[in-house]
Every structure is written in structure tokens, then in C-alpha cells.
Short mmCIF file of C-alpha atoms and ligand atoms in Angstrom, two decimals:
data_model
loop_
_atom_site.label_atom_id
_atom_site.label_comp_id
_atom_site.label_asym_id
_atom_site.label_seq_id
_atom_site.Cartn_x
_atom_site.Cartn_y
_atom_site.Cartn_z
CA UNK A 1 43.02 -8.20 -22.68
CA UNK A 2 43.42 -11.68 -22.61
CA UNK A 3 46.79 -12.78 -23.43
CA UNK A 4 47.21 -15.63 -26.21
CA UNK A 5 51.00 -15.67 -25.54
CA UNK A 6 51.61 -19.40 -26.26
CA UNK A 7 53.23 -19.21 -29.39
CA UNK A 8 57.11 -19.84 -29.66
CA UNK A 9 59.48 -17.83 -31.66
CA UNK A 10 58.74 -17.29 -35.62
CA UNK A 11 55.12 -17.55 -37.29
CA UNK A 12 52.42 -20.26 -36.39
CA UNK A 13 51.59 -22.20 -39.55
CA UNK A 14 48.40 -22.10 -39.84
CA UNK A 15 48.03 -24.77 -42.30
CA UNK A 16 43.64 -25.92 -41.72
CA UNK A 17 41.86 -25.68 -45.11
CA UNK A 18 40.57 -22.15 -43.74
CA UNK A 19 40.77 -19.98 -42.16
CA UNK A 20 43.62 -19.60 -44.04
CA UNK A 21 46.83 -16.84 -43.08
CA UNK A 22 46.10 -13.26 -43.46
CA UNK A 23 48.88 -11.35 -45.61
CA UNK A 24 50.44 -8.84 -43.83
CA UNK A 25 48.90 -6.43 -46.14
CA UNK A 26 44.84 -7.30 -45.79
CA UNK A 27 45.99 -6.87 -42.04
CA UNK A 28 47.28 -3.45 -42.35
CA UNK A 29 44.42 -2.47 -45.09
CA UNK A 30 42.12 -4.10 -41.88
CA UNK A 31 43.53 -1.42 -39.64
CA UNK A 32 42.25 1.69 -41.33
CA UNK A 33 39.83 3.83 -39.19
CA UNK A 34 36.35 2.79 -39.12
CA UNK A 35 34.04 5.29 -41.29
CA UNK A 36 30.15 5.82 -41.19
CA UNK A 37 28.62 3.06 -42.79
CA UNK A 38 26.38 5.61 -44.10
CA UNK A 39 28.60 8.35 -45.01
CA UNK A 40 30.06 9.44 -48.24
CA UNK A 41 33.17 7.56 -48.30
CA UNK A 42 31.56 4.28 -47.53
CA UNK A 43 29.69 4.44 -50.68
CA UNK A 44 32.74 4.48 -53.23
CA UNK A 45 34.11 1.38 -51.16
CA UNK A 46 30.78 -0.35 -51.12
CA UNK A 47 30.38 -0.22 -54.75
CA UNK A 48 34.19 -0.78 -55.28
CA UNK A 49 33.52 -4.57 -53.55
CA UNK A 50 30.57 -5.57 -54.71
CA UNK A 51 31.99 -4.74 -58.61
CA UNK A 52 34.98 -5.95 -58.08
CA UNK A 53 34.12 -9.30 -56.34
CA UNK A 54 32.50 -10.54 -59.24
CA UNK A 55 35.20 -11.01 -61.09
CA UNK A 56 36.09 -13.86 -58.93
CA UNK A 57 33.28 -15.31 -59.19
CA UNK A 58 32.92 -14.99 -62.83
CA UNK A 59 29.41 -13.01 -62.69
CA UNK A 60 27.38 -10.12 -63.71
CA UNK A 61 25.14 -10.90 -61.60
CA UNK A 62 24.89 -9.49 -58.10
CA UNK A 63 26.91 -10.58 -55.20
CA UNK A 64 25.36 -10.44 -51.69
CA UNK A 65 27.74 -9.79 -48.91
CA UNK A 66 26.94 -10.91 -45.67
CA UNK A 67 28.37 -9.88 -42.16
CA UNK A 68 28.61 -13.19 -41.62
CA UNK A 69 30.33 -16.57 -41.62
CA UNK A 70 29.91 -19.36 -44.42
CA UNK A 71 26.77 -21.12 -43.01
CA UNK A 72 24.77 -18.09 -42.55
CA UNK A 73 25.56 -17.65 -46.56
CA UNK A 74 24.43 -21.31 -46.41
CA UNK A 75 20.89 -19.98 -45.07
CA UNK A 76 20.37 -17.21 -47.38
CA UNK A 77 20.52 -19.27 -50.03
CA UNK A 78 17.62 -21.81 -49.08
CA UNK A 79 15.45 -19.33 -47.44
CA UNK A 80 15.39 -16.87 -50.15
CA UNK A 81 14.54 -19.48 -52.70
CA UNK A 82 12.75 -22.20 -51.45
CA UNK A 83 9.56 -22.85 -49.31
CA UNK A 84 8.42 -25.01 -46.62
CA UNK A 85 8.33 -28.58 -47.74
CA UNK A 86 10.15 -28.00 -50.90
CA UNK A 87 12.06 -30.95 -52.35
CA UNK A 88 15.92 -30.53 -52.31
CA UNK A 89 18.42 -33.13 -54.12
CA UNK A 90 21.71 -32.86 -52.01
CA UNK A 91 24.62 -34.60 -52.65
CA UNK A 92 26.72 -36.21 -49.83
CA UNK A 93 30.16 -35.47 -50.74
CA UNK A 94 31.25 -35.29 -46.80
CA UNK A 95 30.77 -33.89 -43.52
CA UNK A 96 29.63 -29.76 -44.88
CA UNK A 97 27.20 -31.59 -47.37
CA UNK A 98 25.87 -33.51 -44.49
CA UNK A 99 25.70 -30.18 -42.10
CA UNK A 100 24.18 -28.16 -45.67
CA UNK A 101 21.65 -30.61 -45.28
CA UNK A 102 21.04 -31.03 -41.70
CA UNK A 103 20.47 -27.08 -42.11
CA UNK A 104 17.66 -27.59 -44.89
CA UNK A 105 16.04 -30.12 -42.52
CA UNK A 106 15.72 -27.85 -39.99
CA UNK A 107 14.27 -25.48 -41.99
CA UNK A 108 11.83 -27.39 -42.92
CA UNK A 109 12.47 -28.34 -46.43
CA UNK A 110 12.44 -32.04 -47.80
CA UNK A 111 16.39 -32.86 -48.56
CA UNK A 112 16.87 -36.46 -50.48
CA UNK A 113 20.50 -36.96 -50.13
CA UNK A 114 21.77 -38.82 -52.68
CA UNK A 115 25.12 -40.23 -52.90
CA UNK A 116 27.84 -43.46 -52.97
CA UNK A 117 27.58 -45.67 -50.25
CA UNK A 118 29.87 -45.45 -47.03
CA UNK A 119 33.11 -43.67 -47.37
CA UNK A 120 33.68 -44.27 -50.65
CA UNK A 121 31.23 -41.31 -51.08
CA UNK A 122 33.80 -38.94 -49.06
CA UNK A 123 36.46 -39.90 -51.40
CA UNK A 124 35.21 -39.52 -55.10
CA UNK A 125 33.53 -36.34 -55.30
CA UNK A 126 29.79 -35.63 -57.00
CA UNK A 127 28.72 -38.25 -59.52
CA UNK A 128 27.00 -35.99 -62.30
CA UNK A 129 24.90 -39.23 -63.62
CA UNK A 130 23.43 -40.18 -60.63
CA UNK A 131 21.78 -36.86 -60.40
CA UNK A 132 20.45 -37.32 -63.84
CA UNK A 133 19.00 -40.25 -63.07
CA UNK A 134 17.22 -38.97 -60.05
CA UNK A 135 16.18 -35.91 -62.04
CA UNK A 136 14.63 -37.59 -65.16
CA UNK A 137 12.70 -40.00 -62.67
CA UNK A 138 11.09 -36.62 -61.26
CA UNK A 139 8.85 -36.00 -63.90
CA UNK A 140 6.52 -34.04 -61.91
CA UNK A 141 9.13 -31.38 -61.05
CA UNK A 142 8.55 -32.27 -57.06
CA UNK A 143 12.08 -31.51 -56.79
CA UNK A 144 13.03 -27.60 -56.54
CA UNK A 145 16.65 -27.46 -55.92
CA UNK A 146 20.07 -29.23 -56.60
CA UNK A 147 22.84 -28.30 -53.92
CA UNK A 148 25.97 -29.48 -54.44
CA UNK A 149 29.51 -28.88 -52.90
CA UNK A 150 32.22 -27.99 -54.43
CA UNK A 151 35.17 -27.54 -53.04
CA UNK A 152 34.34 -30.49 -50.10
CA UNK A 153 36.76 -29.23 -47.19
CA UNK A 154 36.67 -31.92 -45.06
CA UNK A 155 37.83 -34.53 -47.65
CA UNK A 156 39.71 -33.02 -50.51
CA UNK A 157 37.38 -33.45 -53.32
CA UNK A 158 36.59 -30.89 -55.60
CA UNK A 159 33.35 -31.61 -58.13
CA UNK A 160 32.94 -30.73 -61.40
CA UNK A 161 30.30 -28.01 -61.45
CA UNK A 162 30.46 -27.78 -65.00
CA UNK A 163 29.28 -31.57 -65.28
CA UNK A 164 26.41 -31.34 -62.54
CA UNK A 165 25.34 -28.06 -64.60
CA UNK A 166 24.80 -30.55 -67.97
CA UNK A 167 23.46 -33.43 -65.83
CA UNK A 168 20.48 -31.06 -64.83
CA UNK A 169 20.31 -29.58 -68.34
CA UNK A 170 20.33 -33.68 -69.85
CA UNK A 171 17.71 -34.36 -67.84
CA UNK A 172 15.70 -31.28 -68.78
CA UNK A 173 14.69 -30.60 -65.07
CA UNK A 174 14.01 -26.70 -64.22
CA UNK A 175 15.53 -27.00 -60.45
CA UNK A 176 17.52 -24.49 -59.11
CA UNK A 177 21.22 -25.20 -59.05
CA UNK A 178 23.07 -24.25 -55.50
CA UNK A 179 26.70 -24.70 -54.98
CA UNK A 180 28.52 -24.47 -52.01
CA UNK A 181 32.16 -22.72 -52.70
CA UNK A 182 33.25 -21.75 -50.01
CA UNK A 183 36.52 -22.89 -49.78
CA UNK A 184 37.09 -23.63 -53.72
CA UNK A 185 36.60 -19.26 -54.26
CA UNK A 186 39.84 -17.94 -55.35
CA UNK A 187 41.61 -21.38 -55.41
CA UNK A 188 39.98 -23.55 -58.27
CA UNK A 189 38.15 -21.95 -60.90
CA UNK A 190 35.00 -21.12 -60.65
CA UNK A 191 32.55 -19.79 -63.34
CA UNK A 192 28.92 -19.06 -61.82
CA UNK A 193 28.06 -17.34 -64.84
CA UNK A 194 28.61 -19.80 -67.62
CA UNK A 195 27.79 -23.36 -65.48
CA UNK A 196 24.30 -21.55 -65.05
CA UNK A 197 24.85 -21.76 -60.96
CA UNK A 198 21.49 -19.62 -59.62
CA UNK A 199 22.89 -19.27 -56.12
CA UNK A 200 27.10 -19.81 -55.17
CA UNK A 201 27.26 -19.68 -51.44
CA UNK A 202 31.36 -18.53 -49.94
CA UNK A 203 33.04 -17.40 -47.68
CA UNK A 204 35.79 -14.88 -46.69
CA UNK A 205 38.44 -16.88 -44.56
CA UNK A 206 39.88 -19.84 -47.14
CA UNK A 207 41.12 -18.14 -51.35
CA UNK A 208 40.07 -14.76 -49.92
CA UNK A 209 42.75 -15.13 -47.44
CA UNK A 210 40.51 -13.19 -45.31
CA UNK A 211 39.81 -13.55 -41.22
CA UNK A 212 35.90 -15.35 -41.07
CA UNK A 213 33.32 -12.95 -40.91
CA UNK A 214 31.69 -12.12 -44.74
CA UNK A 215 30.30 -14.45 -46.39
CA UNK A 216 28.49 -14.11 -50.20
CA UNK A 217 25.77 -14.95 -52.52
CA UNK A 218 26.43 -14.75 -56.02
CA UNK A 219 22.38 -14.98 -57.61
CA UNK A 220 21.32 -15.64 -61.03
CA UNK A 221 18.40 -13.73 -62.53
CA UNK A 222 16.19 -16.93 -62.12
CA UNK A 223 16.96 -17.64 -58.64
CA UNK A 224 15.83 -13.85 -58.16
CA UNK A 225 12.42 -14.53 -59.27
CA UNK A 226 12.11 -17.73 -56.99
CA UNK A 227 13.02 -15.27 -54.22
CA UNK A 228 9.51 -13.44 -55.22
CA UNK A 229 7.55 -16.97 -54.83
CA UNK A 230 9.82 -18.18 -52.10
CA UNK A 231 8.13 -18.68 -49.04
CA UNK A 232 10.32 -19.68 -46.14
CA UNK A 233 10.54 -17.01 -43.31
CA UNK A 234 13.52 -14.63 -44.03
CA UNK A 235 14.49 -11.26 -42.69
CA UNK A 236 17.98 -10.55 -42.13
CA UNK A 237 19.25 -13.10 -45.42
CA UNK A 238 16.65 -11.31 -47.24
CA UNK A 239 18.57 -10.59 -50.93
CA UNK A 240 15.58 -7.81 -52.22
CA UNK A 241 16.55 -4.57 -50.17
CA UNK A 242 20.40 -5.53 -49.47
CA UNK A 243 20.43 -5.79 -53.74
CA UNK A 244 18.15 -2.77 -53.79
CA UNK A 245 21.11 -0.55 -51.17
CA UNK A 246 23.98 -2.13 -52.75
CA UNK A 247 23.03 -0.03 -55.96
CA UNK A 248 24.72 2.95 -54.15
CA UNK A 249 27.39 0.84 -52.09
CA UNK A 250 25.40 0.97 -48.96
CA UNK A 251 23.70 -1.69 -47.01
CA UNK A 252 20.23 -1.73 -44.73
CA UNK A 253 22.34 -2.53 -41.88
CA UNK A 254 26.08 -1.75 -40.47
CA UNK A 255 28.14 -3.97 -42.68
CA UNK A 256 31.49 -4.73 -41.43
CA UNK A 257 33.40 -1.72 -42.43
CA UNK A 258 37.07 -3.10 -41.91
CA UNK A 259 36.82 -6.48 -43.00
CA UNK A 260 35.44 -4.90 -46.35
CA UNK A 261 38.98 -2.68 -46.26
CA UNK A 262 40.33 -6.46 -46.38
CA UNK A 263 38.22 -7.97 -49.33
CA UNK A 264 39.36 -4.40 -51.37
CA UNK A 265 43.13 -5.26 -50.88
CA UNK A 266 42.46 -9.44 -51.37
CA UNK A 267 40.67 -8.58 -54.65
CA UNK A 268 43.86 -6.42 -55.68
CA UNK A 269 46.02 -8.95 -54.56
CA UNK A 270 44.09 -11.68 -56.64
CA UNK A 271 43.08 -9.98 -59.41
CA UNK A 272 46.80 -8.44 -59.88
CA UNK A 273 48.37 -11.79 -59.97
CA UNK A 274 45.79 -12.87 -62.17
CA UNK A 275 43.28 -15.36 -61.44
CA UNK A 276 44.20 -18.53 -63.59
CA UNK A 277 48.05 -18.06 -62.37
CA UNK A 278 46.28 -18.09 -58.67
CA UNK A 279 44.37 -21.47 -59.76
CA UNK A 280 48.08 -22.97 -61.22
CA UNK A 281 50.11 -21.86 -57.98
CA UNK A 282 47.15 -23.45 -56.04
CA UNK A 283 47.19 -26.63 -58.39
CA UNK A 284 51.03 -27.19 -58.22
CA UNK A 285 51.63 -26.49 -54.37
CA UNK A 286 48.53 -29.46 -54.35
CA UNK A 287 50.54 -31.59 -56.77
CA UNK A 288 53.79 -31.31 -54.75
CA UNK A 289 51.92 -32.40 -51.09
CA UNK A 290 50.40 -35.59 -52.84
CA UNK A 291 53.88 -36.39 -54.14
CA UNK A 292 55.30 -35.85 -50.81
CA UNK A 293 52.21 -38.11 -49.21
CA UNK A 294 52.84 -40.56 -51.55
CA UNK A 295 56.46 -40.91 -51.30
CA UNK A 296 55.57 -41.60 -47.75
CA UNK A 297 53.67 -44.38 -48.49
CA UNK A 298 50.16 -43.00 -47.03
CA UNK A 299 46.85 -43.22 -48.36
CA UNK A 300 45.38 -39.59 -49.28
CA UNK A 301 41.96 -39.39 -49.23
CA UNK A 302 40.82 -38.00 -52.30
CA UNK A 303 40.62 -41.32 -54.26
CA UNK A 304 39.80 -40.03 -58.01
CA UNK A 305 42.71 -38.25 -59.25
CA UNK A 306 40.90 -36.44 -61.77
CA UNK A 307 39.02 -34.89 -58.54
CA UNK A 308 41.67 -33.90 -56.20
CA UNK A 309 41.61 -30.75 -54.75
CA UNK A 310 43.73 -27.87 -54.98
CA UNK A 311 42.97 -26.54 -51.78
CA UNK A 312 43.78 -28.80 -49.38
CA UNK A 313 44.95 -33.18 -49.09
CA UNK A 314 43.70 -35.24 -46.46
CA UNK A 315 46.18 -37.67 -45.22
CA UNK A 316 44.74 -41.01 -44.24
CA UNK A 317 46.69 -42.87 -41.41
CA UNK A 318 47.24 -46.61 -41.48
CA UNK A 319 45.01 -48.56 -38.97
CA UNK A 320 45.93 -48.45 -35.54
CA UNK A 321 46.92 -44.70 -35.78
CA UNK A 322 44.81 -41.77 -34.34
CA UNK A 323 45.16 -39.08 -36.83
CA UNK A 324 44.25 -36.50 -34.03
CA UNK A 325 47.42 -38.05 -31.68
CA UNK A 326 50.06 -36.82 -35.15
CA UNK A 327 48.25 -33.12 -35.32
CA UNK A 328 48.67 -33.01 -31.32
CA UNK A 329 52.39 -33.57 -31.64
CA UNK A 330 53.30 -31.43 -34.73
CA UNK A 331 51.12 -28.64 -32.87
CA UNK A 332 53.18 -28.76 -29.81
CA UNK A 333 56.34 -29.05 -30.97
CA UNK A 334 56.31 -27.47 -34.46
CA UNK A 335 53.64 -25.01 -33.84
CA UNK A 336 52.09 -26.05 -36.46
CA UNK A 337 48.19 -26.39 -37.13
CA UNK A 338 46.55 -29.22 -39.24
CA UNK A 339 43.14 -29.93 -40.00
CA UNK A 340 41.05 -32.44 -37.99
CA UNK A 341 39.23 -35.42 -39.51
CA UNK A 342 35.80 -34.13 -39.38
CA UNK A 343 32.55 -36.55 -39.30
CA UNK A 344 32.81 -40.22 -40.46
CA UNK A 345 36.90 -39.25 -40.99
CA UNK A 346 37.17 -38.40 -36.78
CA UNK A 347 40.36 -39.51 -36.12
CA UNK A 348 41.61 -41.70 -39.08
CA UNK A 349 42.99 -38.93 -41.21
CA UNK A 350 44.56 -35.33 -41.52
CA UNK A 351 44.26 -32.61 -43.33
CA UNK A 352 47.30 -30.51 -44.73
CA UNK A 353 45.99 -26.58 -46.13
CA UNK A 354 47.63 -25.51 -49.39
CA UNK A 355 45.27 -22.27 -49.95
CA UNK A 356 45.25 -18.62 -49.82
CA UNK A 357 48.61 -16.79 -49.11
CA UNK A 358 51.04 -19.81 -49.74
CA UNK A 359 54.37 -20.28 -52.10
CA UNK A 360 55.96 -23.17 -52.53
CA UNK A 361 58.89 -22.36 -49.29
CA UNK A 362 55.64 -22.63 -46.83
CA UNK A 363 54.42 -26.09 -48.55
CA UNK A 364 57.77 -26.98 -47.80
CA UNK A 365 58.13 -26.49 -44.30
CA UNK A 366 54.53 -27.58 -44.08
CA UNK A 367 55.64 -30.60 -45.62
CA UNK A 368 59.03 -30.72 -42.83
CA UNK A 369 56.89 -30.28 -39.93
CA UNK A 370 54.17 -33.20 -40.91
CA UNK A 371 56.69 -35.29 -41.92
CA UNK A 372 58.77 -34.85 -38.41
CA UNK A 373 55.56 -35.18 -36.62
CA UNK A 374 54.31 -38.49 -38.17
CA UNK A 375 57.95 -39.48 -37.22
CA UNK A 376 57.72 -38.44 -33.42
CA UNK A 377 54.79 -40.08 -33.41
CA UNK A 378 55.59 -43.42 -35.01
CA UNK A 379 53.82 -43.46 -38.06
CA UNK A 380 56.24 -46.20 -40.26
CA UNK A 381 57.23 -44.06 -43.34
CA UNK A 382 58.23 -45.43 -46.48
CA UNK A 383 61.13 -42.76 -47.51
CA UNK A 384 60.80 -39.30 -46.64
CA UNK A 385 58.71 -36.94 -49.07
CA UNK A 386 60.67 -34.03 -49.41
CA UNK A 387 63.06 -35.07 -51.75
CA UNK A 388 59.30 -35.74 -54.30
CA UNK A 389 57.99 -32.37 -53.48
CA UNK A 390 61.15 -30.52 -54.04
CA UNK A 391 61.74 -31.98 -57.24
CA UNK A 392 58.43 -31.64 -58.56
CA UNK A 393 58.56 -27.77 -57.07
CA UNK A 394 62.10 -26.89 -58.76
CA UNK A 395 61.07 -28.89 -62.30
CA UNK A 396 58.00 -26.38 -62.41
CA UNK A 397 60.26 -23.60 -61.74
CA UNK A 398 62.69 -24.62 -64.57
CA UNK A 399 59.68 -24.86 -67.21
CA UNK A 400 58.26 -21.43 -65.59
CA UNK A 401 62.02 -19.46 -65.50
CA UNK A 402 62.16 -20.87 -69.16
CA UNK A 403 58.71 -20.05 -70.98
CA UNK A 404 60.05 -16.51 -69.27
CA UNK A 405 62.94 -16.44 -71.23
N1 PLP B 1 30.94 -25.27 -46.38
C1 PLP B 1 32.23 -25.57 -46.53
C2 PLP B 1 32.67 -26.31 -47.75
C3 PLP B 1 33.16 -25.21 -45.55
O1 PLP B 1 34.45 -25.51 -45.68
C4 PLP B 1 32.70 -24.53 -44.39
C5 PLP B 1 33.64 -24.16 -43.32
O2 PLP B 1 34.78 -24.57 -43.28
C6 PLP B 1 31.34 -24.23 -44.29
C7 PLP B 1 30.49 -24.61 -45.30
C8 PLP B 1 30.80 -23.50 -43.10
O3 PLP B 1 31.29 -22.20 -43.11
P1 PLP B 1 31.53 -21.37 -41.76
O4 PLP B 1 32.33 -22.23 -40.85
O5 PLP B 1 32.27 -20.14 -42.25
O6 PLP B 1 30.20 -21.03 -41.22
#
């Protein structure tokens, strides 16, 4: 077996927006004896998921669960509802927007990407009007779907759903509305129900605080139909007999039996503490690591506070400073792992993860180990962020020990 033995003593921080630490407990679940995937007991599990999974997505709708990672989920949701040549109005948020539509390129569809210009695009998040704008010019309906990000991982932005969901209705346009949350699931809310979303595309490995490996598609009943008209080749993504099997918890091919084990004891875990005190533990571990960045007198990414995301905060380094040069020497010395700038960001900034199974003691030694590192490596500081993080953590647990009382 090949030995990955490299790791020092204590845990390595796996602090990347995703994938994100697996709890000790979704590990253990994980280890339960693979059953037939088409025996008796797989059924009750089958059906316990795919219920219970909606509830996190805020749906009564089906859920699709794929044996596979995010972009495959990515797939499914163009090829089961659009057709060659279609239209699609995709918004360039950052460097998964731009892959999302690379993707519908090569599928042959017709992607107009609209967005701000430059980077200042990668650092405010959707703009609802502009797709208004775009959709009331298209008065002959040419265009068939809206795909938007949500949660955009490789910058920190998360978009208001809600407000791209009233754009479309304001500009009375029947498109298809597709959102990519694959890393805002279980850490921001999300309601696919009531913003009228007809396909959510996520992923196991980021809130789910699974390993990669499942991915979803929550569908409305209208993108359903379009999957009856839709005409680009599709086998395996397919949502008609996977819905049709998924009645009685089974699936038309071997699912993956223990990482299913895993989403049973995530949604226990999530649903037991309670999904809007997972979205306020989420938003104040992300309030506490902009304090700290702040207080260190760098630039975070994310350039619309009204937009910044609970999942994760890119770092920006001043000029001069390879972002990628930092990660290497808090990786080798702290053991610690940070996300890369990815796409037009390549080098300039880093990423710090917040998400999944973290408490305010691992932001701060995830906030100790960048702040070390950006010292080893000579990044001029203005005061040390700690002190802001710490304050801002213990203040919340004052008001939260007191509402208790
Ligand atoms: N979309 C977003 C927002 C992501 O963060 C990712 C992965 O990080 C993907 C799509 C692609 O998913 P995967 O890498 O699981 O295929």
C-alpha cells in the first residue's frame, strides 16, 4: 500500500474551501460493511438519503445523487435540460463559472457569459440587473437557461440567489434557472424551493463534510419536463429512471454504498445542530478571519461586504508577493493546507477554508499558522490578527452564553 507517511505529529489542517475535514464520526459511519446495493437493507438507507437530503436543500422536489464528483453534477444538469445549440446566459463570477461554461461549450450549447469587466468581476459577486437587462432584450426567448454560481469557491463571493430568481421573474423570461452550490450546501442558506431554482447542482466534499465522490441534483417540476424535450445525448446523468428507482431507495446502477453511510450520519449531524445555527457558526468563524485579515493590513478578495462568503476568504497579497511561495511555507512547516489562487487569481492571493467540521479553536490556529507563515515568508504585517479574531470570537460567545441564560 503506498505509504503517505509525511505528516508530522498532530492533525493536518486541511483548511482548502473543500474538500473539507471528515468528522471522526462520518469516518467510522464510512467503515460499515458494504451491503448489496440491491438487497433489502439498501433500500431503507436509500430512501432514508434521498428524504432526508432535502431538507438541506430546502425541497420537495427530488434529489439526484450521483456517484460522482461536483462537475459530473455540473453535466447532468445541462444535458438533461438543454439541447444542442441552446442559448445559455452564464455569469462569470470566477474561475468554476468560467470551467461551468467551458463545459457547456463543449457540449455544444451556445453560453453568452455575461459579467463585470476584469477582476473586478471575481470580486463582487452576480449582478442581478445586468441579467435583467440581457433577459428583457431577449424577446424571442432564444435564451433557455440562466446558470449562476453561488457559492464562487475560488474567490469568496457568495450571490444572492434570491435576487437573480426576481431578476428573471422582472424580466418575465421563462428560462430555466441553474445554480451551482456546491460549496455554499450546508454552509449559507440555501432555499431551492422558494427562489424557484429548476436545477441546484452540489457536491459532497465542502458543508457535507464529506470525502468527494457524490454529487446531487435537486430538480424542479419544470426542469423535469424540459428533460422530456431535452435533446443533448445523455445516458449515465440521465434523471428519468434514477428518479423512477429512487422511489424504492435503489438505483439503476451500484451507487456508492459507504459514502451514502457518510451522507446518513452528515445529515444527522446537520440537521441535529440545526441548519440556521450551522449557517451562524459558518457566518461568524467568516467574520472573525476577515477581522484577523484586516487587522493585518491585507486586501481580501471579496470586495462587496454585503457578498462575502461564509465559506471561505481569499487573502490577496501585496504586489511583489507570490501567494503560492506563503502556502508552500505554512505547508511545510505548519502542516497546514491553504487554497491556491485559481485562474486569473494564480499566484496573487490565498485562500483560508472556514467550512464543514470547524469551531472557532480550529479558525484560530488556522489563523496562527497563516499568520506565522506570511511572517516566515516576509509578507510586512500591519499588527498581528489574532488579538481581532479572538475578540470578535469571545464577544459572540458572551452574547450566546447570555441569550442562554
Ligand atoms: N463548482 C464549484 C463552485 C466548486 O467549488 C467545484 C470544486 O471545488 C466545482 C464546481 C467542481 O467540482 P468537483 O471538483 O467536485 O468536480
Amino acid at each position: 500500500m503506498l505509504k503517505l507517511d509525511f505528516h508530522p505529529a498532530g492533525r493536518h489542517f486541511l483548511q482548502i474551501p473543500g474538500p473539507s475535514p471528515v468528522p471522526d464520526r462520518i469516518l467510522r459511519a464510512m467503515s460499515y460493511p458494504t451491503i448489496d446495493h440491491r438487497g433489502p437493507e439498501f433500500g431503507a438507507l436509500g430512501l432514508d438519503v434521498l428524504e432526508r437530503v432535502k431538507k438541506v436543500f430546502k425541497t420537495q422536489q427530488p434529489v439526484v445523487i450521483y456517484p460522482a464528483s461536483g462537475t459530473g453534477a455540473w453535466e447532468a444538469a445541462l444535458s438533461n435540460t438543454l439541447s444542442p445549440g441552446d442559448t445559455v446566459l452564464m455569469y462569470e463570477t470566477g474561475h468554476f463559472a468560467t470551467l461551468w461554461k467551458k463545459m457547456a461549450e463543449s457540449l455544444g450549447l451556445k453560453p453568452e457569459f455575461l459579467g463585470l469587466p476584469g477582476i473586478e468581476g471575481w470580486r463582487r459577486g452576480v449582478q442581478p440587473q445586468l441579467i435583467e437587462e440581457r433577459l428583457r432584450a431577449d424577446t424571442q426567448h432564444a435564451i433557455k437557461a440562466v446558470c449562476v454560481v453561488h457559492n464562487e469557491t475560488s474567490t469568496g463571493v457568495t450571490s444572492d440567489i434570491a435576487a437573480v430568481r426576481r431578476a428573471i421573474d422582472a424580466a418575465g423570461h421563462p428560462a430555466l434557472f441553474l445554480v451551482d452550490t456546491i460549496s455554499g450546501l450546508a454552509c449559507a442558506d440555501y432555499r431551492h424551493d422558494e427562489w424557484g431554482v429548476d436545477v441546484t447542482v452540489s457536491g459532497s466534499q465542502k458543508g457535507l463534510m464529506l470525502p468527494p465522490g457524490i454529487s446531487f441534483n435537486a430538480v424542479s417540476q419544470k426542469a423535469i419536463a424540459a428533460s422530456a424535450q431535452a435533446k443533448l445525448p445523455r445516458s449515465f446523468w440521465a434523471w428519468g429512471e434514477i428518479i423512477e428507482m429512487n422511489k424504492t431507495g435503489y438505483w439503476p446502477y451500484t451507487p456508492n454504498t459507504n459514502l451514502l453511510y457518510g451522507l446518513s450520519e452528515a445529515l444527522d449531524m446537520i440537521l441535529d445542530e440545526g441548519l440556521d445555527n450551522v449557517f451562524a457558526r459558518h457566518e461568524r468563524l467568516a467574520e472573525a478571519c476577515r477581522r484577523a485579515v484586516r487587522a493585518w493590513g491585507l486586501d481580501i478578495q471579496c470586495a462587496d461586504p454585503a457578498v462575502c462568503s461564509p465559506v471561505l476568504t481569499g487573502v490577496m497579497m501585496p504586489e511583489g508577493i507570490d501567494a503560492d511561495a506563503v502556502r508552500k511555507v505554512i505547508y511545510e512547516r505548519f502542516d497546514m493546507s491553504l487554497g491556491t489562487g485559481l485562474g486569473k487569481m494564480k499566484g496573487r492571493m490565498f485562500r483560508i477554508g472556514h467550512l464543514g467540521d470547524c469551531n472557532d479553536l480550529t479558525l484560530m490556529a488556522t489563523l496562527a499558522g497563516c499568520e506565522m507563515g506570511l511572517r516566515l515568508a516576509g509578507v510586512p504585517l500591519a499588527a498581528s490578527g489574532l488579538p481581532a479574531a479572538m475578540a470578535y470570537l469571545t464577544s459572540e460567545a458572551k452574547a450566546a452564553l447570555k441569550a442562554a441564560a
